Structure formats: structure tokens, C-alpha cells
mmCIF file of N, CA and C in Angstrom:
data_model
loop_
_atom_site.group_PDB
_atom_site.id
_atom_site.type_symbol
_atom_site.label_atom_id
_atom_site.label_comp_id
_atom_site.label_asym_id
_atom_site.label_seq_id
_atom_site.Cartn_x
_atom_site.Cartn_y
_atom_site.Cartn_z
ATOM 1 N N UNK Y 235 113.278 117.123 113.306
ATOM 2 C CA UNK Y 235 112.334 117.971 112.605
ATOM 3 C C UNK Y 235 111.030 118.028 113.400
ATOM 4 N N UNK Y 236 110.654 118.940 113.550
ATOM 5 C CA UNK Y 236 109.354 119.273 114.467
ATOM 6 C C UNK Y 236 108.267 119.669 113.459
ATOM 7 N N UNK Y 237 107.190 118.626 113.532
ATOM 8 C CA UNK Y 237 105.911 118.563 112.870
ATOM 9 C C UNK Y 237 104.864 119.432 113.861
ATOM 10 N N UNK Y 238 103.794 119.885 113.130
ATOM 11 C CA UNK Y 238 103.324 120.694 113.934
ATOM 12 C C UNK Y 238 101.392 120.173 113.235
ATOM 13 N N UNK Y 239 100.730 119.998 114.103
ATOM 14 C CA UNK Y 239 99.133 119.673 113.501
ATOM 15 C C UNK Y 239 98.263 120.231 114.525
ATOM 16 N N UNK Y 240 97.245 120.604 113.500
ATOM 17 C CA UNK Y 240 96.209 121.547 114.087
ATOM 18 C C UNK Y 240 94.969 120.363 114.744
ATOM 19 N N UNK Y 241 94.365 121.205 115.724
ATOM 20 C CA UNK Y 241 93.340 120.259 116.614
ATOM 21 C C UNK Y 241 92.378 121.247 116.386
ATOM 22 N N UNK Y 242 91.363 121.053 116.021
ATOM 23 C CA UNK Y 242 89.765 121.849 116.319
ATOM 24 C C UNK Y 242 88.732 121.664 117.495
ATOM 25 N N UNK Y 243 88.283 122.391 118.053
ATOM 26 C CA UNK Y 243 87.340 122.139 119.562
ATOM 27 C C UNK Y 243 86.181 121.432 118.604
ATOM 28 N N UNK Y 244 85.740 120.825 119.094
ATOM 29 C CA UNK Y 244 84.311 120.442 118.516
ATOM 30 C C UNK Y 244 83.179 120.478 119.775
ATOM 31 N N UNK Y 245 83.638 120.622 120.939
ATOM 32 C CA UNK Y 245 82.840 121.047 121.975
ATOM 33 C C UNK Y 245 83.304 121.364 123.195
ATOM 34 N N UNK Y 246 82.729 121.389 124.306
ATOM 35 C CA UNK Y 246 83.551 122.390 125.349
ATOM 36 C C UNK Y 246 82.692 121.269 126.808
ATOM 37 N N UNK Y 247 83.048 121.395 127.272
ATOM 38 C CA UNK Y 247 83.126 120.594 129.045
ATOM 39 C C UNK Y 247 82.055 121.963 130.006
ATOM 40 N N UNK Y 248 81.032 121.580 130.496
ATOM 41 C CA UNK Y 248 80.256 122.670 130.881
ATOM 42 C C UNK Y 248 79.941 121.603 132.368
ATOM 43 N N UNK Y 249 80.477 122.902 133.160
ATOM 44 C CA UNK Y 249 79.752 122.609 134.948
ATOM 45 C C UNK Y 249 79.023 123.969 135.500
ATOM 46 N N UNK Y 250 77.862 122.949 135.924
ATOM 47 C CA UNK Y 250 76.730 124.230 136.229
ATOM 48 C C UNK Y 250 75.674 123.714 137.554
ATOM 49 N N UNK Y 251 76.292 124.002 138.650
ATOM 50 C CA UNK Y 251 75.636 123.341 139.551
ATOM 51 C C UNK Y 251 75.851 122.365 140.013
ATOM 52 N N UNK Y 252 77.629 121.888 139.968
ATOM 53 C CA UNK Y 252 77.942 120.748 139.666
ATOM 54 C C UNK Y 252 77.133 119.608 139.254
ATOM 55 N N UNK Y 253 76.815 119.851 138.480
ATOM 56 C CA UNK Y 253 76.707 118.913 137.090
ATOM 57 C C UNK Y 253 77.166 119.535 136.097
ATOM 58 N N UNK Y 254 77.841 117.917 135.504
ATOM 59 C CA UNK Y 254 78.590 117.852 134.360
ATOM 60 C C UNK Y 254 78.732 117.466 133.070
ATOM 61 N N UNK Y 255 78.355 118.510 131.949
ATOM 62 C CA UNK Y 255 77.813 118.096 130.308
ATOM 63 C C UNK Y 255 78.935 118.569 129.810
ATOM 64 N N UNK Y 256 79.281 117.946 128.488
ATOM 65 C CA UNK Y 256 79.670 118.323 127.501
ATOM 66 C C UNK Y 256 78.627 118.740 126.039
ATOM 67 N N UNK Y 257 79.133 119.685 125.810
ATOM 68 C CA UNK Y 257 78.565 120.540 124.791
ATOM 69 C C UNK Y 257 78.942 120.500 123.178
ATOM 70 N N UNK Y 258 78.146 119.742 122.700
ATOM 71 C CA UNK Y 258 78.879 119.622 120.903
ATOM 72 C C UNK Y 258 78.171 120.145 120.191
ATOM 73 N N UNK Y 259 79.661 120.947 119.401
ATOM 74 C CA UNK Y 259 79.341 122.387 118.370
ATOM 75 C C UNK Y 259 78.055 121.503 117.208
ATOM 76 N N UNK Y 260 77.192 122.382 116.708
ATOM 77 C CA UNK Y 260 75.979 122.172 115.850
ATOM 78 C C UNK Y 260 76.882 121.218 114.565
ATOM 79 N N UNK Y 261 77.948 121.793 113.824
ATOM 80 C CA UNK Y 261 78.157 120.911 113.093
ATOM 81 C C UNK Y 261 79.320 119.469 113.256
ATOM 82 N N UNK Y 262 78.930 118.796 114.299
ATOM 83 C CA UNK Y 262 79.671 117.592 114.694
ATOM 84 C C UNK Y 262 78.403 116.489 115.891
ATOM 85 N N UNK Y 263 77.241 117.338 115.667
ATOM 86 C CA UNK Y 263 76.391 116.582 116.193
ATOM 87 C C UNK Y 263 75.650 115.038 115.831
ATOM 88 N N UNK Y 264 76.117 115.091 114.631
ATOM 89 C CA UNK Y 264 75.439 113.508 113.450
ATOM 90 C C UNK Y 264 76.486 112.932 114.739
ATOM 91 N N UNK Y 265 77.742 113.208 115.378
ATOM 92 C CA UNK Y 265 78.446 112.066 115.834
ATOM 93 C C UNK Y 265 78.203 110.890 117.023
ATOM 94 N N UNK Y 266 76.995 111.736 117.625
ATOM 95 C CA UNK Y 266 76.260 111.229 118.631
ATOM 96 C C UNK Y 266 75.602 110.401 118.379
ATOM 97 N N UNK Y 267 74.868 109.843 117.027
ATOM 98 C CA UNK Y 267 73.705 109.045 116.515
ATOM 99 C C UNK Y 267 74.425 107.778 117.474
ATOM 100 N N UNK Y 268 73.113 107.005 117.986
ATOM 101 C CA UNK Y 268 73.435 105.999 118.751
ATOM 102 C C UNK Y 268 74.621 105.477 119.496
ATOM 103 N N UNK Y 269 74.899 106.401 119.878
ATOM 104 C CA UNK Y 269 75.927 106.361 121.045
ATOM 105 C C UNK Y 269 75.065 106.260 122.614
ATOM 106 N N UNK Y 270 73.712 105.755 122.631
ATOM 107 C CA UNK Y 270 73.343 106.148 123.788
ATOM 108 C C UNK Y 270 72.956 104.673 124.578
ATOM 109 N N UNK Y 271 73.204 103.444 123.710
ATOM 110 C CA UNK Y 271 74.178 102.271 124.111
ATOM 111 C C UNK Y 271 75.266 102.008 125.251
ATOM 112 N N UNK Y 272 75.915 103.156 124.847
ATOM 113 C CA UNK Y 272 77.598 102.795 125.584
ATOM 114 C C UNK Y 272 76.946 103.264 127.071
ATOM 115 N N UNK Y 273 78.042 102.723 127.768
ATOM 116 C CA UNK Y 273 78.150 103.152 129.478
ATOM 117 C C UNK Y 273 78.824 103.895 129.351
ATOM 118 N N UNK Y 274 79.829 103.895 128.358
ATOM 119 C CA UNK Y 274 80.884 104.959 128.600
ATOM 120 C C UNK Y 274 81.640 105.551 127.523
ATOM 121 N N UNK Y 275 82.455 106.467 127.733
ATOM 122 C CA UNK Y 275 82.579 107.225 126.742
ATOM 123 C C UNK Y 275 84.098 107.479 126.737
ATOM 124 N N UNK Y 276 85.078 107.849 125.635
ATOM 125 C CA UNK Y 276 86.498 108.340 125.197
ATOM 126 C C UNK Y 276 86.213 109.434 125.210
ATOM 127 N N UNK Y 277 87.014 110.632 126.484
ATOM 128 C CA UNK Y 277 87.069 111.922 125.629
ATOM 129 C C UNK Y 277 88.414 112.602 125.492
ATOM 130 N N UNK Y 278 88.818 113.036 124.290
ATOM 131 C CA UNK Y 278 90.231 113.643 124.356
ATOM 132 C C UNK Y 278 89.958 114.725 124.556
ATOM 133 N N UNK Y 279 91.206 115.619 125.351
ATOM 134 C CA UNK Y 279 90.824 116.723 125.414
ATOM 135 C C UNK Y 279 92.275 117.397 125.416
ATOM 136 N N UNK Y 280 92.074 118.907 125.448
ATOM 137 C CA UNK Y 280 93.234 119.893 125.394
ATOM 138 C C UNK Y 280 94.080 120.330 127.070
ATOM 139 N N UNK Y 281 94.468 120.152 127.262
ATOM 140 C CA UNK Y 281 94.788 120.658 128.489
ATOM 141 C C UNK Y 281 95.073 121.880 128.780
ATOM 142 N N UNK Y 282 94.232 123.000 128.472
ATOM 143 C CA UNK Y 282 94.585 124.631 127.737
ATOM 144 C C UNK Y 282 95.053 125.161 129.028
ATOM 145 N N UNK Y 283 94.425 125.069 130.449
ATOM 146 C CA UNK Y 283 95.147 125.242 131.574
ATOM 147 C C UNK Y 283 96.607 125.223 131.626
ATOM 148 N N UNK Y 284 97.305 123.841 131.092
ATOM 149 C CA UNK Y 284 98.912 123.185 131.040
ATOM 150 C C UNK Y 284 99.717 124.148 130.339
ATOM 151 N N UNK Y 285 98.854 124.819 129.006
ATOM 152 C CA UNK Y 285 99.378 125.163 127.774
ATOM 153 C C UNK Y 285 100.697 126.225 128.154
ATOM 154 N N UNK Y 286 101.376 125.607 128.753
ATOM 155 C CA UNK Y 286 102.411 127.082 128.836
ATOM 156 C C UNK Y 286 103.757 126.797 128.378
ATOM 157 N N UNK Y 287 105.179 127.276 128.660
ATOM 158 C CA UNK Y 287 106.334 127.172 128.392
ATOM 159 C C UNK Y 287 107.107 125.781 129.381
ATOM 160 N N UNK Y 288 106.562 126.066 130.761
ATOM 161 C CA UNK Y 288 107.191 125.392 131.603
ATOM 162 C C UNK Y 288 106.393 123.900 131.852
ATOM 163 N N UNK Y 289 104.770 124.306 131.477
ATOM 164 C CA UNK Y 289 104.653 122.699 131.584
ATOM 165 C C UNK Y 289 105.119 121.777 130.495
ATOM 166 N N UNK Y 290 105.214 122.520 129.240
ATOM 167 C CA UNK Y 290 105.847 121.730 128.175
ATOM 168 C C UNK Y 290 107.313 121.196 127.920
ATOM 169 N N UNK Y 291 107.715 121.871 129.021
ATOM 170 C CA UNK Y 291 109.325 121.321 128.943
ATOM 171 C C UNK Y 291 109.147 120.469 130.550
ATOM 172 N N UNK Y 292 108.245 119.618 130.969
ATOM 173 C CA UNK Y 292 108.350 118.826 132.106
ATOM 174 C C UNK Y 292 108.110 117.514 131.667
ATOM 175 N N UNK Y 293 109.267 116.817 131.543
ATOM 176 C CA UNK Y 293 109.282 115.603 131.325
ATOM 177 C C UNK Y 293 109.343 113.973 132.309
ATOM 178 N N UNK Y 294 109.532 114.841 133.801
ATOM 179 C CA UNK Y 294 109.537 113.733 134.646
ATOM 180 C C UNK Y 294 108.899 114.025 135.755
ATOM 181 N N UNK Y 295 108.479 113.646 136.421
ATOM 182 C CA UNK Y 295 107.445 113.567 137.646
ATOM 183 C C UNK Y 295 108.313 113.060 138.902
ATOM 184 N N UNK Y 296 108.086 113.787 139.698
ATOM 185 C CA UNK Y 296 108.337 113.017 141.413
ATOM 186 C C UNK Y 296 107.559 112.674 142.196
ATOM 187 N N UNK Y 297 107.591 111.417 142.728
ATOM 188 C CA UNK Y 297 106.687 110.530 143.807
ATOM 189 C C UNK Y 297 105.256 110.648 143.657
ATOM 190 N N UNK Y 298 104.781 110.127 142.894
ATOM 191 C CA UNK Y 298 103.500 110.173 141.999
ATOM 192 C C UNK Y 298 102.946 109.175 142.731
ATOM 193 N N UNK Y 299 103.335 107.879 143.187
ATOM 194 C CA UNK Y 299 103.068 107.012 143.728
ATOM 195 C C UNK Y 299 103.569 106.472 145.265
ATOM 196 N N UNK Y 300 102.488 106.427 145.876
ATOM 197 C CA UNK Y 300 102.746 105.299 147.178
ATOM 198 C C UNK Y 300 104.334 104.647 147.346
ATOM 199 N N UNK Y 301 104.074 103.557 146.408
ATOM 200 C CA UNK Y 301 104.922 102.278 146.138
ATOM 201 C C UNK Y 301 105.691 102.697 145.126
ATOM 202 N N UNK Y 302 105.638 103.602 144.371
ATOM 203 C CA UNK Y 302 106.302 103.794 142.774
ATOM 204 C C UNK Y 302 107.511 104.442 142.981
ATOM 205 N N UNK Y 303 108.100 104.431 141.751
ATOM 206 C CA UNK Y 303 109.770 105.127 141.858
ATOM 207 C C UNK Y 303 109.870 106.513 142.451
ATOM 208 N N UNK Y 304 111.085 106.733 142.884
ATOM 209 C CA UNK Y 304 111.005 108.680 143.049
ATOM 210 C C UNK Y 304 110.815 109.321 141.804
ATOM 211 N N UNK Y 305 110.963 108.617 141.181
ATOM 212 C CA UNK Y 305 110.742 109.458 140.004
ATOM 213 C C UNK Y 305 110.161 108.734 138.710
ATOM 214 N N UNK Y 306 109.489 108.952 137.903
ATOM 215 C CA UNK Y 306 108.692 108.754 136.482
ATOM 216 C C UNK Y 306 108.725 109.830 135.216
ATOM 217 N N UNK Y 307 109.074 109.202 134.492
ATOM 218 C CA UNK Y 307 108.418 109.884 132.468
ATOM 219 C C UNK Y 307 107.271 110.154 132.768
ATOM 220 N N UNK Y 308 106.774 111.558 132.573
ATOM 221 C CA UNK Y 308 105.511 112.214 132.371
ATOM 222 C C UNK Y 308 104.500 111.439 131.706
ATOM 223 N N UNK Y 309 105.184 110.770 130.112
ATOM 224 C CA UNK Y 309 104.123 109.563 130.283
ATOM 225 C C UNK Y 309 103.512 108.174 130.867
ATOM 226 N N UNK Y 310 104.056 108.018 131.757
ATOM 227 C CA UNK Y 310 103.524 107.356 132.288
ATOM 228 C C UNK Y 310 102.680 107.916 133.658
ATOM 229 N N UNK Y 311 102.777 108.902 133.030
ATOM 230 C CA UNK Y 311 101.310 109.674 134.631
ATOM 231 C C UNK Y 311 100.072 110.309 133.975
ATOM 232 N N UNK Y 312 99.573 110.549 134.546
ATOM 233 C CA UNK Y 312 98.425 111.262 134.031
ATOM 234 C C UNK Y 312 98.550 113.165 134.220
ATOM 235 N N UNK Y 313 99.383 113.373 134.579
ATOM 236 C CA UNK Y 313 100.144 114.438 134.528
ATOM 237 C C UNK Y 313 99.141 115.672 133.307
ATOM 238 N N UNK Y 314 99.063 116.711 133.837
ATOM 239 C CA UNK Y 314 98.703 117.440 132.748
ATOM 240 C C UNK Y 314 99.540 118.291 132.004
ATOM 241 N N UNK Y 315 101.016 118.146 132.388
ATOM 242 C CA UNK Y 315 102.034 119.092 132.747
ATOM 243 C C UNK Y 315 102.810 117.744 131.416
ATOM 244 N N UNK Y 316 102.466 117.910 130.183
ATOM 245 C CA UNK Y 316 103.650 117.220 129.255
ATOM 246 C C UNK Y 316 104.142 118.246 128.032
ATOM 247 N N UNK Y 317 104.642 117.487 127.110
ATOM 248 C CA UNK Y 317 105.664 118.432 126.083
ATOM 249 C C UNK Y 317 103.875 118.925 124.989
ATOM 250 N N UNK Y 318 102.975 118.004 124.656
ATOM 251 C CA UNK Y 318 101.418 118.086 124.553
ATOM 252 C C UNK Y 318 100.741 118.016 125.310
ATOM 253 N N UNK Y 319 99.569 119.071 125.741
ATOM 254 C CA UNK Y 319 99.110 118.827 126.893
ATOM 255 C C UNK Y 319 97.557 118.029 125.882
ATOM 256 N N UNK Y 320 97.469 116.637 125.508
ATOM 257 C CA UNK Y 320 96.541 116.075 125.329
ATOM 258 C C UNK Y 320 96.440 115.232 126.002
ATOM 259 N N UNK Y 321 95.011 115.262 126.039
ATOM 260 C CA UNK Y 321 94.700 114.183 127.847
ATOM 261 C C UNK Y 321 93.178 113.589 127.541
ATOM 262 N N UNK Y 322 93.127 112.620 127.981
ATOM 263 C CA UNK Y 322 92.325 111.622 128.053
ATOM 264 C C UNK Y 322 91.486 111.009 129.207
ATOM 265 N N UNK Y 323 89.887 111.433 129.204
ATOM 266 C CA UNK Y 323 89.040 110.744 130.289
ATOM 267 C C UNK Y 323 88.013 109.727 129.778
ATOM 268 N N UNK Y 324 87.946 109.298 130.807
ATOM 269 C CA UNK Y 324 86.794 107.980 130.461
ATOM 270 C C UNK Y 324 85.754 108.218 130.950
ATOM 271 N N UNK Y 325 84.318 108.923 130.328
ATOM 272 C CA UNK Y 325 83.311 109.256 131.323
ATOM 273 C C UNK Y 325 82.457 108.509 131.264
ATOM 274 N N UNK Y 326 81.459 108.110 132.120
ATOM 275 C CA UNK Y 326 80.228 107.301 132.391
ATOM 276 C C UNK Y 326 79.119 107.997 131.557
ATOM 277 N N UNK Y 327 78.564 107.307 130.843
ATOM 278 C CA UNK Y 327 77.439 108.369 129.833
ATOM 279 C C UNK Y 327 76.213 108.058 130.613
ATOM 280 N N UNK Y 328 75.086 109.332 130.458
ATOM 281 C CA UNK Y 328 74.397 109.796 131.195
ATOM 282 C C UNK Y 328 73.570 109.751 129.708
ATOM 283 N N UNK Y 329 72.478 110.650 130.322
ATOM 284 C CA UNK Y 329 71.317 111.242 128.995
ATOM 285 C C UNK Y 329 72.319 111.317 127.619
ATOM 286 N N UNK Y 330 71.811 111.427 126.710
ATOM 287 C CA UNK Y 330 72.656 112.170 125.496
ATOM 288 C C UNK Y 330 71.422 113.176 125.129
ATOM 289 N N UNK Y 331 71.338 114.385 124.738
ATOM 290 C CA UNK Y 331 70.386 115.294 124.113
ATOM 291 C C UNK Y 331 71.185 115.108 122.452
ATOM 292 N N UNK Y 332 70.460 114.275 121.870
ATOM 293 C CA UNK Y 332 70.819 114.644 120.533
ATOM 294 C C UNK Y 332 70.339 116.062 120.083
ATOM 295 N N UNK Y 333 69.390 116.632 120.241
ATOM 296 C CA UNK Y 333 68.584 117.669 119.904
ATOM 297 C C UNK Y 333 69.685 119.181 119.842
ATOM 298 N N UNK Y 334 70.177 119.135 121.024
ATOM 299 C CA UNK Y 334 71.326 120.040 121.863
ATOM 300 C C UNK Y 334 72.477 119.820 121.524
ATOM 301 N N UNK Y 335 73.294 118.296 121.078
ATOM 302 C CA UNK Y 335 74.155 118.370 120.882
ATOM 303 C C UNK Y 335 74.995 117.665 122.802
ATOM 304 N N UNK Y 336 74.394 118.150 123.675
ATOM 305 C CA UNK Y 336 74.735 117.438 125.044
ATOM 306 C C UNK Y 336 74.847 116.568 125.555
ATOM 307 N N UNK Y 337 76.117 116.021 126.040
ATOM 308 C CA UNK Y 337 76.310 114.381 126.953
ATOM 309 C C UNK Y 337 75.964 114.899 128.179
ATOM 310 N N UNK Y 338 74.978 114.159 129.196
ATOM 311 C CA UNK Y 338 75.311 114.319 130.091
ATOM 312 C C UNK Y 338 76.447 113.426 130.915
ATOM 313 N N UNK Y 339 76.854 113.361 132.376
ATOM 314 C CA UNK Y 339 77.668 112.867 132.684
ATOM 315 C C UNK Y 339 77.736 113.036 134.188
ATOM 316 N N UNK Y 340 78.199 112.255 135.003
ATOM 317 C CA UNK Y 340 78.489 112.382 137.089
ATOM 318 C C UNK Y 340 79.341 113.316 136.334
ATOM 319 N N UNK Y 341 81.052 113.240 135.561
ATOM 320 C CA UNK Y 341 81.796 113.611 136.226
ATOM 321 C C UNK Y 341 82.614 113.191 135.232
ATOM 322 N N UNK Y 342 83.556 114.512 134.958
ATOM 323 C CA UNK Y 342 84.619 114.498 134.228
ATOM 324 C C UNK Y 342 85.848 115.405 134.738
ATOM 325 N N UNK Y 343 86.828 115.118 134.543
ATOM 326 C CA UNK Y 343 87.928 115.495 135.414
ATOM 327 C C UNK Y 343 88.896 116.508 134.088
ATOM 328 N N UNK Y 344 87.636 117.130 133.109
ATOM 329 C CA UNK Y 344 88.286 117.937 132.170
ATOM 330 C C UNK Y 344 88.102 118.993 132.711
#
């Protein structure tokens, strides 16, 4: 049986000059309150690039690694190319603009 659940953007990945912010929508901004502590940050994200027919039916990877098998399960790569394209970075936190809603950041690989 195939379950199906909805995801909402709550903000968007912005490069401008290479530099790199993320942008959070006006009503999800309370989520920032003192987050400006951390070094670093969880971000999930969509892989809307991946979103197609053929990356969703790719379940194994070839020579991903140096030393590693000829072959690997998509999950175990960082692959953007899975049956969900949800993906996960770890960014270094920078400024936060609570005001704006903006993380800054070096560098995110969304």
C-alpha cells in the first residue's frame, strides 16, 4: 500500500554573489528564536531538481567510492537520485537575521 504525505516549503536556499542564505517564509520565523547559539544547523530539503520518473526508480549506485563496492543501495549515498528525493545538509550557521527571517551561511550544497 503506498502512503502518500504532503511537505510544505517553509523557505527557499538563496545564492547571490556566491553567498549563501536561506530564506524563511514570514509565518515560520518564531522558529529561529535562539538558534544563534548553534555552529550548526539540520537542513532538510526537497531535491526538486531529482523530482522526475527516472531518478525515482534508481535504487543502486555504481562506484561511488575509491575503496567501496561496485555497487551500493541509493541509501547509503548521498545520491540525489532516490525513490524520495529528501536530502539532508549540515550547514555552518553564520548571522541569523531574525528580522528577515535569513540564515546566513559559507555554504550549502542545496
Amino acid at each position: 500500500m503506498e502512503e502518500k504525505f504532503t511537505i510544505n516549503a517553509i523557505g527557499s536556499v538563496v545564492i547571490e554573489k556566491e553567498k549563501y542564505s536561506i530564506r524563511i517564509k514570514d509565518n515560520y520565523k518564531d522558529a529561529l528564536v535562539n538558534n544563534d547559539g548553534f555552529s550548526h544547523l539540520q537542513v532538510i530539503w526537497w531535491g526538486h531538481l531529482c523530482d522526475n520518473r527516472e531518478s525515482r526508480t534508481t535504487l543502486k549506485m555504481k562506484n561511488l567510492f575509491k575503496n567501496g563496492p561496485d555497487e551500493i543501495g541509493v541509501f547509503a549515498s548521498h545520491a540525489p537520485m532516490r525513490p524520495n528525493p529528501i536530502l539532508v545538509s549540515i550547514i555552518s550557521t553564520g548571522k541569523i537575521d531574525h528580522e528577515k527571517g535569513i540564515i546566513h551561511t559559507p555554504f550549502i550544497d542545496a
